[in-house]
Coordinates of C-alpha atoms in Angstrom, one line a residue:
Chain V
X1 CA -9.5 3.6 4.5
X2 CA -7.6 4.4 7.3
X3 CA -6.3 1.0 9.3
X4 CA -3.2 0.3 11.2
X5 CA -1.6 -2.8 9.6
X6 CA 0.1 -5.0 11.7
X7 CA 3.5 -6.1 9.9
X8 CA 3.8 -8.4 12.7
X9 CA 0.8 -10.6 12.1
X10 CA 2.1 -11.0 8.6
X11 CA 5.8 -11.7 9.2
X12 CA 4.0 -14.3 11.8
X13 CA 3.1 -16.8 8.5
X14 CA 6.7 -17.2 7.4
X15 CA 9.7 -19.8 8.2
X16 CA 12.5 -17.8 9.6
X17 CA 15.6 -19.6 10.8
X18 CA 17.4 -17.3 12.9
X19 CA 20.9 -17.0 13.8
X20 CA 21.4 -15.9 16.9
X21 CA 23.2 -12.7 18.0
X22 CA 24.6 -12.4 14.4
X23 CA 22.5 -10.0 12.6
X24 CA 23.3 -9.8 8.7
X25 CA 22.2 -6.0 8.5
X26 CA 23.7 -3.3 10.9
X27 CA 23.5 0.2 11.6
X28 CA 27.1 1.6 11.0
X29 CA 26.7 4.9 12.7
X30 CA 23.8 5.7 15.0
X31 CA 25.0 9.1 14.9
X32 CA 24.6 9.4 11.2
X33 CA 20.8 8.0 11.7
X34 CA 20.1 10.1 14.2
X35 CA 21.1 13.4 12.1
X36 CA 18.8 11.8 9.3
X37 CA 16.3 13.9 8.5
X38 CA 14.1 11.5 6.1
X39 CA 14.6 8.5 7.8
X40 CA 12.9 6.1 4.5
X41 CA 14.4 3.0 6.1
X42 CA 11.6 3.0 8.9
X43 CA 9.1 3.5 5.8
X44 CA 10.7 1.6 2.8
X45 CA 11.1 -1.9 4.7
X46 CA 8.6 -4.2 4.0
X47 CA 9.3 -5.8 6.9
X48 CA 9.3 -2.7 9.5
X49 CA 12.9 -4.2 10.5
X50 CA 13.6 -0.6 11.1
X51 CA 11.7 1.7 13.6
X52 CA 12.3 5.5 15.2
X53 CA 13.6 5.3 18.5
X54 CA 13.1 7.3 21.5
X55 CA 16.5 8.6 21.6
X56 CA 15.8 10.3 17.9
X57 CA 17.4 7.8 16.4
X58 CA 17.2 4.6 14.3
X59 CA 17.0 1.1 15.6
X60 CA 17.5 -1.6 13.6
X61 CA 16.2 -5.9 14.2
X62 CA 16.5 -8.0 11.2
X63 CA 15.0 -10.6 13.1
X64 CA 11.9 -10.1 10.8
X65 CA 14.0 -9.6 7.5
X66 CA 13.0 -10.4 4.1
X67 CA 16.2 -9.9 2.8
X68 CA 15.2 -7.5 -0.9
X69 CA 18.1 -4.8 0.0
X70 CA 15.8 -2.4 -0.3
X71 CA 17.4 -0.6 2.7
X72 CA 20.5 -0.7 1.1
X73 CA 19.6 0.6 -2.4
X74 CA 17.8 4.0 0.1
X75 CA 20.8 4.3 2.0
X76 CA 23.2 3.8 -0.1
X77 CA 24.5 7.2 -0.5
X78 CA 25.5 7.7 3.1
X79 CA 26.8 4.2 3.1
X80 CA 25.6 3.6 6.7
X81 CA 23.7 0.2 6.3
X82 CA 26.5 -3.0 6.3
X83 CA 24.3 -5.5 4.2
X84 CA 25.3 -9.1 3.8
X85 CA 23.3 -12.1 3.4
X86 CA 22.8 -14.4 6.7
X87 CA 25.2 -17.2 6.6
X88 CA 24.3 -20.2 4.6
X89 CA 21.0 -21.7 5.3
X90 CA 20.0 -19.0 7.6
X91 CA 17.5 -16.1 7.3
X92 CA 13.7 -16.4 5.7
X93 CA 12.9 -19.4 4.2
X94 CA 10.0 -19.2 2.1
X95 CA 7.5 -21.9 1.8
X96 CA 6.2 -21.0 -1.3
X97 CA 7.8 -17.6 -2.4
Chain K
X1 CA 43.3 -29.7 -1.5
X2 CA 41.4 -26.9 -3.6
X3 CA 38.6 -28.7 -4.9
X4 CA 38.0 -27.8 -9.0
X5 CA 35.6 -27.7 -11.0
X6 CA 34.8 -27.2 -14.8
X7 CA 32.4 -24.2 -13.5
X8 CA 30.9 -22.9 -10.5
X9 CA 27.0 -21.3 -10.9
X10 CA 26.1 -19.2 -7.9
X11 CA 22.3 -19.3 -6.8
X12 CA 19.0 -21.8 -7.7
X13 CA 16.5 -19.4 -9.3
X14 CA 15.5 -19.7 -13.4
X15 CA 18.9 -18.5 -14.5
X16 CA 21.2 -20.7 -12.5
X17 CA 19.0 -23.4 -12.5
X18 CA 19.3 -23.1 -16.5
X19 CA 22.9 -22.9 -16.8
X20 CA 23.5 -25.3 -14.5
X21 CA 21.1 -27.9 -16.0
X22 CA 22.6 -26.8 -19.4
X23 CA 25.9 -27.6 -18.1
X24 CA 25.4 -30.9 -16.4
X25 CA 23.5 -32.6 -19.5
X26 CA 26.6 -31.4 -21.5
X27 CA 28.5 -33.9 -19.3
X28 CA 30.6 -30.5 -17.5
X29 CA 31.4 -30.8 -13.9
X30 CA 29.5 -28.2 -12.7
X31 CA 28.5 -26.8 -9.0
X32 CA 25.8 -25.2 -8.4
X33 CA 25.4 -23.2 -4.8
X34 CA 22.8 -21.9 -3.3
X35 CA 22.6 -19.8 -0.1
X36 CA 19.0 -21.2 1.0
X37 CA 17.8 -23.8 3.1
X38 CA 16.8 -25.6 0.1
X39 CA 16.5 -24.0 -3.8
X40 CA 13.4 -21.8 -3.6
X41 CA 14.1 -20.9 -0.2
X42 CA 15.1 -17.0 -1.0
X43 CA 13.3 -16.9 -4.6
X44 CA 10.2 -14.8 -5.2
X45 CA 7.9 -15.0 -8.0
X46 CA 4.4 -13.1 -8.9
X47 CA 4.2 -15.7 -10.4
X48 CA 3.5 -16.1 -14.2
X49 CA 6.2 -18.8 -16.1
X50 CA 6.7 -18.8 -19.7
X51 CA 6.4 -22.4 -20.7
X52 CA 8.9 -21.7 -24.0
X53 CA 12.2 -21.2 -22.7
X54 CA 11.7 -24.1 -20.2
X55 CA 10.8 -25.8 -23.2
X56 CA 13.6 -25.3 -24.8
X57 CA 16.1 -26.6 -22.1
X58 CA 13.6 -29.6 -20.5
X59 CA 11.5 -29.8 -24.0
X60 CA 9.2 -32.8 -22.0
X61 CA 9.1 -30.4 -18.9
X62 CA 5.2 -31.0 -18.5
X63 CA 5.2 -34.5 -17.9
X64 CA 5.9 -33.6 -14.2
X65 CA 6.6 -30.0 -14.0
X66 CA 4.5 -29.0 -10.8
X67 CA 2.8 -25.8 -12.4
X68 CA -0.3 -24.3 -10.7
X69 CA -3.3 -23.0 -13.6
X70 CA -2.7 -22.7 -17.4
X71 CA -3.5 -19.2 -18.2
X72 CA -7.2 -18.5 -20.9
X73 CA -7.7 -15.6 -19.6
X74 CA -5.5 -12.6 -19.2
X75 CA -7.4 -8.9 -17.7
X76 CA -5.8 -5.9 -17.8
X77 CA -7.5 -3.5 -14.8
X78 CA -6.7 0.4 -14.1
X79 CA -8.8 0.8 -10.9
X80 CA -9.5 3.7 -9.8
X81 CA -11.2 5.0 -5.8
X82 CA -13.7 2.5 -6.0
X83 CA -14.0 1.0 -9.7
X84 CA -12.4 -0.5 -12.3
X85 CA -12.2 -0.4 -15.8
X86 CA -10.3 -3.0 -17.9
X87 CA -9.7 -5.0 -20.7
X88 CA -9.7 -9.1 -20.9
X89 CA -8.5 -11.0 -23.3
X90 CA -10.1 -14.6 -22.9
X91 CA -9.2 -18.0 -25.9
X92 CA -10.2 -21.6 -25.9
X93 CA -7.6 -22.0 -27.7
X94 CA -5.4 -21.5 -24.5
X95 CA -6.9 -25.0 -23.3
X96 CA -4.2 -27.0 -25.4
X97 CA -1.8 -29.1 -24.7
X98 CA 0.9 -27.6 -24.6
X99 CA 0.3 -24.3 -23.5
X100 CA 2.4 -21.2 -23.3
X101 CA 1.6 -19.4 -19.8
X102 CA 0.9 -20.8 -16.7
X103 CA 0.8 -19.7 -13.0
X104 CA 3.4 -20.9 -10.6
X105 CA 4.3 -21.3 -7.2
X106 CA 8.2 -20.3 -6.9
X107 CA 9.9 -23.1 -4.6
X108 CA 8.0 -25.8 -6.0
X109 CA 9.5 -25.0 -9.3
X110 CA 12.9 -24.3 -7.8
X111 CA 12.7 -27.8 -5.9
X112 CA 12.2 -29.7 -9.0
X113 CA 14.4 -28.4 -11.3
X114 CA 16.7 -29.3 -8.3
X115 CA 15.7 -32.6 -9.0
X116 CA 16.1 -32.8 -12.9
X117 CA 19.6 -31.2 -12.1
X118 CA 20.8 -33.9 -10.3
X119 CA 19.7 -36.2 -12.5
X120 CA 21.9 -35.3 -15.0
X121 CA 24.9 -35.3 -12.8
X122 CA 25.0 -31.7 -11.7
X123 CA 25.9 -31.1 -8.0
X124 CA 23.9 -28.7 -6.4
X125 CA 24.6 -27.9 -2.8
X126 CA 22.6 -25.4 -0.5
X127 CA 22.9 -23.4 2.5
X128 CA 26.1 -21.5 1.6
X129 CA 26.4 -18.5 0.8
X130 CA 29.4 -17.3 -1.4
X131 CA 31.3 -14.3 0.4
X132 CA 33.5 -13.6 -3.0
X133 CA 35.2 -14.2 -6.0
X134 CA 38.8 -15.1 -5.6
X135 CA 40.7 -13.8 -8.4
X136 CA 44.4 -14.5 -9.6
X137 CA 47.3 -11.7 -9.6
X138 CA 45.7 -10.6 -13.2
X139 CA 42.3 -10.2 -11.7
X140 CA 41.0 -13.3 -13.2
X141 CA 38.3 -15.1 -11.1
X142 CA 39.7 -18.2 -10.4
X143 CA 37.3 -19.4 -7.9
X144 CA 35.0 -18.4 -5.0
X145 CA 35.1 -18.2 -1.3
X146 CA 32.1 -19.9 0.9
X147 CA 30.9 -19.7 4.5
X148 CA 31.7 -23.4 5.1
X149 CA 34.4 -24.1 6.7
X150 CA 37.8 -24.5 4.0
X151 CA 35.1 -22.9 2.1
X152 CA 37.3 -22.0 -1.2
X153 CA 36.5 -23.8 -4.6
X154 CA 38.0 -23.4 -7.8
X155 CA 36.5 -23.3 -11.3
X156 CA 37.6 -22.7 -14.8
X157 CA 34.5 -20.0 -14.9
X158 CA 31.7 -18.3 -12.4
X159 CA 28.5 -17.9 -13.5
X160 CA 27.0 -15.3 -11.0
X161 CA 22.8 -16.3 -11.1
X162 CA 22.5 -14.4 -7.2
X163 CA 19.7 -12.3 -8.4
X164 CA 18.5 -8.5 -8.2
X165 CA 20.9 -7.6 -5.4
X166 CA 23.9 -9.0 -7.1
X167 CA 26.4 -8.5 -4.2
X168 CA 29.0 -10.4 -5.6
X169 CA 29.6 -8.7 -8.5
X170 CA 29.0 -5.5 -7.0
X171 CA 31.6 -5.8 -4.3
X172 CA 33.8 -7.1 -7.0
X173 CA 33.4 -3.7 -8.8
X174 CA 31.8 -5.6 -12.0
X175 CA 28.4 -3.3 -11.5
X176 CA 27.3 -0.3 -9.6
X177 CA 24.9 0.0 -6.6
X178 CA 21.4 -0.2 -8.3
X179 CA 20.0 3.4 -8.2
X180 CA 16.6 3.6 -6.3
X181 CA 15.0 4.6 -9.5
X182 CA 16.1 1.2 -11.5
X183 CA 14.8 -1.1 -9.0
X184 CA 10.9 -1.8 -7.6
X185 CA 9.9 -3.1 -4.1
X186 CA 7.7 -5.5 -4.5
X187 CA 5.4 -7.3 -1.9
X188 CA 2.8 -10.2 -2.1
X189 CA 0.8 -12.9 0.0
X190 CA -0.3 -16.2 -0.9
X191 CA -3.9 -16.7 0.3
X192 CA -5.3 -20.1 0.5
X193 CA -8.7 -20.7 -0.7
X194 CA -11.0 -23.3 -1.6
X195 CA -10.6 -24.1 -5.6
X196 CA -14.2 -24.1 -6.0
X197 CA -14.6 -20.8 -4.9
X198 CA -11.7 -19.8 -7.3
X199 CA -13.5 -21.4 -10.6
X200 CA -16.9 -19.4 -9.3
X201 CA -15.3 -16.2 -8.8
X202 CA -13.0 -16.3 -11.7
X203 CA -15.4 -18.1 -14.2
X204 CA -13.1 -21.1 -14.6
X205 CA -12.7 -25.0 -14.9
X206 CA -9.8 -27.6 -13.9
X207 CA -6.8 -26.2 -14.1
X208 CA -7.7 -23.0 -16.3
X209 CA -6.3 -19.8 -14.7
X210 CA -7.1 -16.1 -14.8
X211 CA -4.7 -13.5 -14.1
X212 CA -5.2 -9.9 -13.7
X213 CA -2.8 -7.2 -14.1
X214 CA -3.4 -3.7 -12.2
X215 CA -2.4 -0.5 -12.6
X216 CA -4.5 2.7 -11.2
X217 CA -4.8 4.2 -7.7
X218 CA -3.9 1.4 -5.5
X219 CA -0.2 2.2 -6.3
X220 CA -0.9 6.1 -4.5
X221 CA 0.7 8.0 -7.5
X222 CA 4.2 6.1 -7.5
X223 CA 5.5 4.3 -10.5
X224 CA 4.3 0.7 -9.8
X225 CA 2.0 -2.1 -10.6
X226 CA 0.0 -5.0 -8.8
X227 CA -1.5 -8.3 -9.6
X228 CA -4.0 -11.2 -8.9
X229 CA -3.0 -14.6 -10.3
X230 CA -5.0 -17.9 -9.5
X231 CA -3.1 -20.7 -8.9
X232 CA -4.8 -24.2 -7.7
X233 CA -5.8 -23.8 -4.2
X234 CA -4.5 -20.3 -3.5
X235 CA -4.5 -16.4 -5.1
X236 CA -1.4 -14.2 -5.3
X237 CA -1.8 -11.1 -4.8
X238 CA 1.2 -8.6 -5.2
X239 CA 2.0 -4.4 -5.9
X240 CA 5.4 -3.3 -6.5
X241 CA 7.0 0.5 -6.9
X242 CA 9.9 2.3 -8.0
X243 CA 12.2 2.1 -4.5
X244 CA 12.6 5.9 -5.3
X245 CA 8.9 6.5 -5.0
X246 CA 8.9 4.9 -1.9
X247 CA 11.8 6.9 -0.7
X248 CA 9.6 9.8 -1.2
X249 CA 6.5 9.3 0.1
X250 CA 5.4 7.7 3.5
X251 CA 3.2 4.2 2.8
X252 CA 5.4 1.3 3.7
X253 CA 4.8 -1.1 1.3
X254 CA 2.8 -3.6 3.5
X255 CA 0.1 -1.2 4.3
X256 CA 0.0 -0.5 0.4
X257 CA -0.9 -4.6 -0.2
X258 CA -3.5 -4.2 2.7
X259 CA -5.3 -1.2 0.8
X260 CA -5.0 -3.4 -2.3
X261 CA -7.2 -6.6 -0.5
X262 CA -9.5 -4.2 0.9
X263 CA -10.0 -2.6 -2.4
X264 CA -13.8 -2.9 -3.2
X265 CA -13.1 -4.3 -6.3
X266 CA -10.7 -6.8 -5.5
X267 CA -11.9 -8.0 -1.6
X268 CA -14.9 -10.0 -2.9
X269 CA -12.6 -12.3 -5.2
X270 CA -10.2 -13.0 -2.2
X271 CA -12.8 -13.0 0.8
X272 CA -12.7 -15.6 3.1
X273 CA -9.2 -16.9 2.0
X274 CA -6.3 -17.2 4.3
X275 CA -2.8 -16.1 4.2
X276 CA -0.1 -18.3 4.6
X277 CA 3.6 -16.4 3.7
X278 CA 4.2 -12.8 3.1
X279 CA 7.1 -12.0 0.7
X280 CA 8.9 -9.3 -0.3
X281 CA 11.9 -8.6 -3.3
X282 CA 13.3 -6.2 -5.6
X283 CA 12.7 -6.1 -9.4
X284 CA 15.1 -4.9 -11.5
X285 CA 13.3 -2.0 -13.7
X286 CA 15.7 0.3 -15.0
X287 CA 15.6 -1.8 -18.8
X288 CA 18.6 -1.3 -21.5
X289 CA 20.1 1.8 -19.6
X290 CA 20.8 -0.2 -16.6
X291 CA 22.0 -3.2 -17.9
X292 CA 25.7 -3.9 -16.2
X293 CA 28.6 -5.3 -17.5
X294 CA 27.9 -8.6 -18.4
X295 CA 31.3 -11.0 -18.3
X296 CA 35.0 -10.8 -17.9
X297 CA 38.0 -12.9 -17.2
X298 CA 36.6 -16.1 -15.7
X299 CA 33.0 -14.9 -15.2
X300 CA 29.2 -14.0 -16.3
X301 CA 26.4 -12.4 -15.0
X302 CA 23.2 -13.7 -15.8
X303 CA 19.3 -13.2 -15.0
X304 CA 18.1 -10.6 -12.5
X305 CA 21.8 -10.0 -11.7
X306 CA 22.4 -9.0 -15.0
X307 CA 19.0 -6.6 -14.3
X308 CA 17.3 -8.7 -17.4
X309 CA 13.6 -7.8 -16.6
X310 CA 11.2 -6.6 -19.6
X311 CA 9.0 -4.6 -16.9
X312 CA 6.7 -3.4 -20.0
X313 CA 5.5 -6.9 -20.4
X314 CA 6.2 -8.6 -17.3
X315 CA 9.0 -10.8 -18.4
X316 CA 11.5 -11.7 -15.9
X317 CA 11.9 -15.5 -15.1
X318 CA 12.6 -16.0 -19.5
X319 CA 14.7 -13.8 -19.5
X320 CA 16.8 -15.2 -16.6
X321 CA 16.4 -18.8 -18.0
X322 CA 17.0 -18.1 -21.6
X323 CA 20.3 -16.3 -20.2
X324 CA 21.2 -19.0 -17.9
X325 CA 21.4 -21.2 -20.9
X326 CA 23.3 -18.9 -22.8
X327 CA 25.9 -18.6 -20.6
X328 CA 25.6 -22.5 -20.5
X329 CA 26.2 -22.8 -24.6
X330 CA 29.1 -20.4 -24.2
X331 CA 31.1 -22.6 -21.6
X332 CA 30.5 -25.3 -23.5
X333 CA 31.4 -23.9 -26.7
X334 CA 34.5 -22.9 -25.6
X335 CA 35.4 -25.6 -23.6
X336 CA 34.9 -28.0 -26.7
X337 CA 36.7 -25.8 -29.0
X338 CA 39.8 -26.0 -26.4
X339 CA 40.2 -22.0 -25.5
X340 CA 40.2 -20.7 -22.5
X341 CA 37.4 -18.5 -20.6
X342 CA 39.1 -15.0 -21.0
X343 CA 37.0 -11.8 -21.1
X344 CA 37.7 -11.8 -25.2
X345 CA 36.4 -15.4 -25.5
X346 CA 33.2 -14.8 -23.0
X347 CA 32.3 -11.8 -24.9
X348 CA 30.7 -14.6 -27.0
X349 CA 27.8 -14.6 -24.3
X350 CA 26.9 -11.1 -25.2
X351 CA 26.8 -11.5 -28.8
X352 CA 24.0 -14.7 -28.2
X353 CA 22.3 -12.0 -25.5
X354 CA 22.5 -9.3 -28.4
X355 CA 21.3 -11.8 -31.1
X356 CA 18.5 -12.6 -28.5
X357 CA 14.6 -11.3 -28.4
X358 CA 16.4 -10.8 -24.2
X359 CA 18.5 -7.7 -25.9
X360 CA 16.3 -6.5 -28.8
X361 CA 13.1 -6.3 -26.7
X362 CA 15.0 -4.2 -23.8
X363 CA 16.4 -2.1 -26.6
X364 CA 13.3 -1.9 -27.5
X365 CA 11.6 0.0 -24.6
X366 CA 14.7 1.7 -23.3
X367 CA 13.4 5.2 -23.1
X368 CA 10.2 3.6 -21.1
X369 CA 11.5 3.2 -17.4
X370 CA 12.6 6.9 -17.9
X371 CA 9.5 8.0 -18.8
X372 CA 7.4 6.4 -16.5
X373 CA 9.9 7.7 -13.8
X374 CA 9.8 11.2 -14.7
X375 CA 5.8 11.5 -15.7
X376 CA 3.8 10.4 -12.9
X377 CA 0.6 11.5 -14.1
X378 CA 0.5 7.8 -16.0
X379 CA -0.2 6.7 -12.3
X380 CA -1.7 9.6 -10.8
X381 CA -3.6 11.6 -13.1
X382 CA -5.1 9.4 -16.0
X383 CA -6.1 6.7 -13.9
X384 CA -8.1 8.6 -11.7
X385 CA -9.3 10.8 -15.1
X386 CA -10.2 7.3 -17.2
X387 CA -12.3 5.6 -14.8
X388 CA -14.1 8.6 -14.0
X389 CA -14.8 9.6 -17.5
X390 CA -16.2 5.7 -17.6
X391 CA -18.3 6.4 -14.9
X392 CA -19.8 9.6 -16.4
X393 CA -20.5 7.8 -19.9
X394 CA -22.1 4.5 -18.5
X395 CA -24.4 6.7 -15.9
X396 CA -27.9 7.0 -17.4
X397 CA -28.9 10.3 -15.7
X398 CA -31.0 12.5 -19.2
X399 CA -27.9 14.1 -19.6
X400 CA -27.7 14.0 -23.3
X401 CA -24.4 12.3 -24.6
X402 CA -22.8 15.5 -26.3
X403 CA -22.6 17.8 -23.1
X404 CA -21.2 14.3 -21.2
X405 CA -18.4 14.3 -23.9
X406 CA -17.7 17.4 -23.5
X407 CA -17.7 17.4 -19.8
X408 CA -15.0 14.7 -20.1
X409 CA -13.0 15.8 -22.3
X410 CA -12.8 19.0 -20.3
X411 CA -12.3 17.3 -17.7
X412 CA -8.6 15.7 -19.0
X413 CA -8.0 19.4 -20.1
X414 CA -8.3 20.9 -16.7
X415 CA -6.3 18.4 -15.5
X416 CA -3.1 18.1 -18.2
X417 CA -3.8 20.6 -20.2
X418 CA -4.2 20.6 -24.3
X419 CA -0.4 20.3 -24.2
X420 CA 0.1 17.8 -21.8
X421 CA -2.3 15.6 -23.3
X422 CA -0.5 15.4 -27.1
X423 CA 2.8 15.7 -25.0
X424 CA 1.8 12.5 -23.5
X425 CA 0.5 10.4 -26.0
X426 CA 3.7 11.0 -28.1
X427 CA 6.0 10.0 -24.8
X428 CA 4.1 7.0 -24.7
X429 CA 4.4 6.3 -28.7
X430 CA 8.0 6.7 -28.3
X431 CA 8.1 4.5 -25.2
X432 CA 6.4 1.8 -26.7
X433 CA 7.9 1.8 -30.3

């Protein structure tokens, strides 16, 4: 079975409360994403926070984030993701979990 | 003025939730803090609990303990293209009254225990998130630093319960960065469905529940696992691999749970439902090997932080909570014999751990997450082999039974050779011993 599967419409059932301009996640180096030959990131998150860009490189919104540190535990030989949690009270907020 | 108090338990999932509770009845003054909206808010569970090491720290936890079904049935399911083939292991005797599984949904859980903390006098204070230990001149942590405002708060110990990612402890060079091969993505969705449609499909009554476990194609070859559970008006369904497998391959995981519900095996038991939260969270999976060090001067590590996770039995949320409490016992141990919380007093918690079916059963299986990682034919090959020798045997076609036989054993021959085959079977005797 070959179907497109639309992270959105699933992200679109959960509580997010999102602080604005103050992403938890960033990009450290575009540069370094650019040169990045594997690119996982924009595979591995189960959120699709991460997607190719036109410029060949990497761009990055957590707005959708999950928060598992999967990108993190791919990335972290490079050390190019800065990972923190969103400040208190912020980020998904699961219903049920 | 610094605020102190007789510990400090960072996060509300089974493990802090434990300590803390354990802590608070003893009459400590104990602070629990959790980075969520409310406790549950960041926590994921399949989710099967384990009613006996609640028991053991609420003993009279079902008299309002908001639990979903009490397992009877248990299936075990290696699904292959198009079929399964399985085992199910199904006792009336599962209908008692106190009984030892049952399906859960995470924050409900999370939001009561919340509850019976208070109620013994434990303080428990959410949406803050602790940026890091603070530690005395010696290195001893002394405290920890919020994101409130005069955010720092002093305790005679730290108990870090902040799950699989364990940040604090990580950036305080207690543990390494988990490697990709010691930690599994997992993702799930709660569906909402009518309950009588659940009791028709899954053959049950009340609150008796049915869970399957599933192994077999859906997982594309990687090291992983998924699941069905039936709670009371909804299905979980979950798969989860190896972070390393994903690396490597190119499924994100959501498209993996979408193949999974379309499955023709499993979309007739979850048709017509509707999905109501996606979640997603790591699993710590690398067993023994990749347990970290577990205390030092002023603090623990406990649960999923500590990487306890039995991944050959699905064993996570007893583990944290039996852990939680032992860290609990320790505190208050020492505390009531008067000595202090150095690293040499706290090793105390690791000789409870060691003493502990938590220690003994990871010691147990600590050569399996290394096998599994490095022979991918248990999710690749014998799947795909095993459901299509089943499919040959149970065909009635005048094919007389010998020449089927021998057409599947031939069959698993071609495909791991004589070899591979006894090779195999003794990895997985010494996996499981």
């Amino acid at each position: 079975m070959n179907m497109m599967v639309k992270i959105e419409e699933k992200l679109y059932q959960n509580r997010y409360i999102v602080d604005e301009n103050r992403p938890h996640i960033t990009i450290k180096d575009e540069a370094h994403c650019a040169a990045c030959t594997s690119k996982a990131c924009t595979v591995c998150c189960p959120a699709g926070c991460y997607s190719t860009n036109e410029a060949g490189g990497v761009t990055l919104a957590t707005d959708g984030c999950l928060e598992c540190g999967t990108c993190r535990v791919i990335c972290q030989d490079s050390g190019n993701i800065e990972w923190n949690y969103p400040r208190g009270g912020y980020g998904i907020s699961y219903k049920f979990g | 003025m610094v605020e102190k108090f007789d510990a400090i338990v960072i996060g509300a999932g089974p493990s802090g939730n434990a300590a803390t509770y354990t802590l608070a009845k003893q009459g400590l003054k104990v602070l629990q803090l959790e980075r969520g909206e409310y406790a549950g808010a960041k926590n994921v569970q399949g989710g099967i609990m384990y009613a006996h090491e609640l028991e053991k720290i609420i003993p009279d936890f079902r008299d309002d303990c908001p639990t979903e079904r009490h397992i009877i049935e248990q299936r075990i399911w290696l699904l292959g293209d198009d079929n399964y083939i399985g085992t199910n292991y199904r006792s009336e005797a599962y209908n008692s009254d106190t009984p030892n599984r049952y399906t859960i949904i995470r924050a409900n859980i999370d939001k009561w225990f919340a509850e019976k903390i208070r109620a013994v006098g434990g303080l428990q204070i959410c949406e803050t998130t602790v940026t890091e230990l603070i530690r005395d001149p010696s290195g001893k942590v002394i405290g920890v630093r919020t994101d409130r405002e005069g955010g720092e708060i002093h305790a005679d110990v730290v108990i870090m319960a902040d799950g699989v990612n364990a940040l604090l402890a990580r950036r305080s060079g207690y543990q390494k960065e988990a490697a990709p091969e010691n930690v599994a993505l997992a993702v799930k969705e709660i569906l909402f469905i009518d309950p009588e449609l659940i009791q028709q499909r899954f053959g049950i009554k009340d609150d008796e529940g049915v869970v399957i476990e599933i192994m077999g194609k859906v997982t594309k070859g990687m090291v992983g696992t998924a699941f069905l559970y039936t709670n009371k008006e909804s299905l979980t369904i979950g798969i989860g691999c190896l972070v390393s497998d994903f690396k490597k391959g190119d499924c994100p995981p959501y498209k993996m749970l979408e193949d999974l519900k379309n499955h023709p095996v499993i979309k007739p038991l979850i048709e017509g439902a509707e999905m109501k939260e996606y979640c997603a969270h790591l699993i710590p999976e690398g067993g023994f090997k990749a347990i970290p060090q577990l205390y030092g001067d002023g603090w623990m590590v406990v649960g999923d932080a500590a990487h306890f996770n039995n991944a050959a039995h699905r064993e996570g949320s007893n583990l944290a909570m039996a852990s939680g409490r032992m860290a609990a016992e320790t505190v208050i141990e020492l505390k009531a014999a008067g000595k202090d919380f150095s690293a040499g007093n706290l090793a105390g918690y690791k000789a409870k751990l060691d003493e502990s079916f938590i220690i003994k059963d990871l010691k147990k299986y600590r050569e399996l997450p290394g096998i599994m990682h490095s022979n991918k034919q248990f999710f690749g090959a014998y799947p795909d082999e095993i459901t299509q020798a089943a499919h040959n045997w149970f065909t009635v076609d005048s094919v007389d039974k010998r020449t089927k036989e021998k057409a599947i054993m031939k069959s698993f021959v071609k495909r791991r050779s004589v070899f591979g085959l006894v090779g195999d079977a003794i990895k997985l005797v010494r996996a499981m011993r």
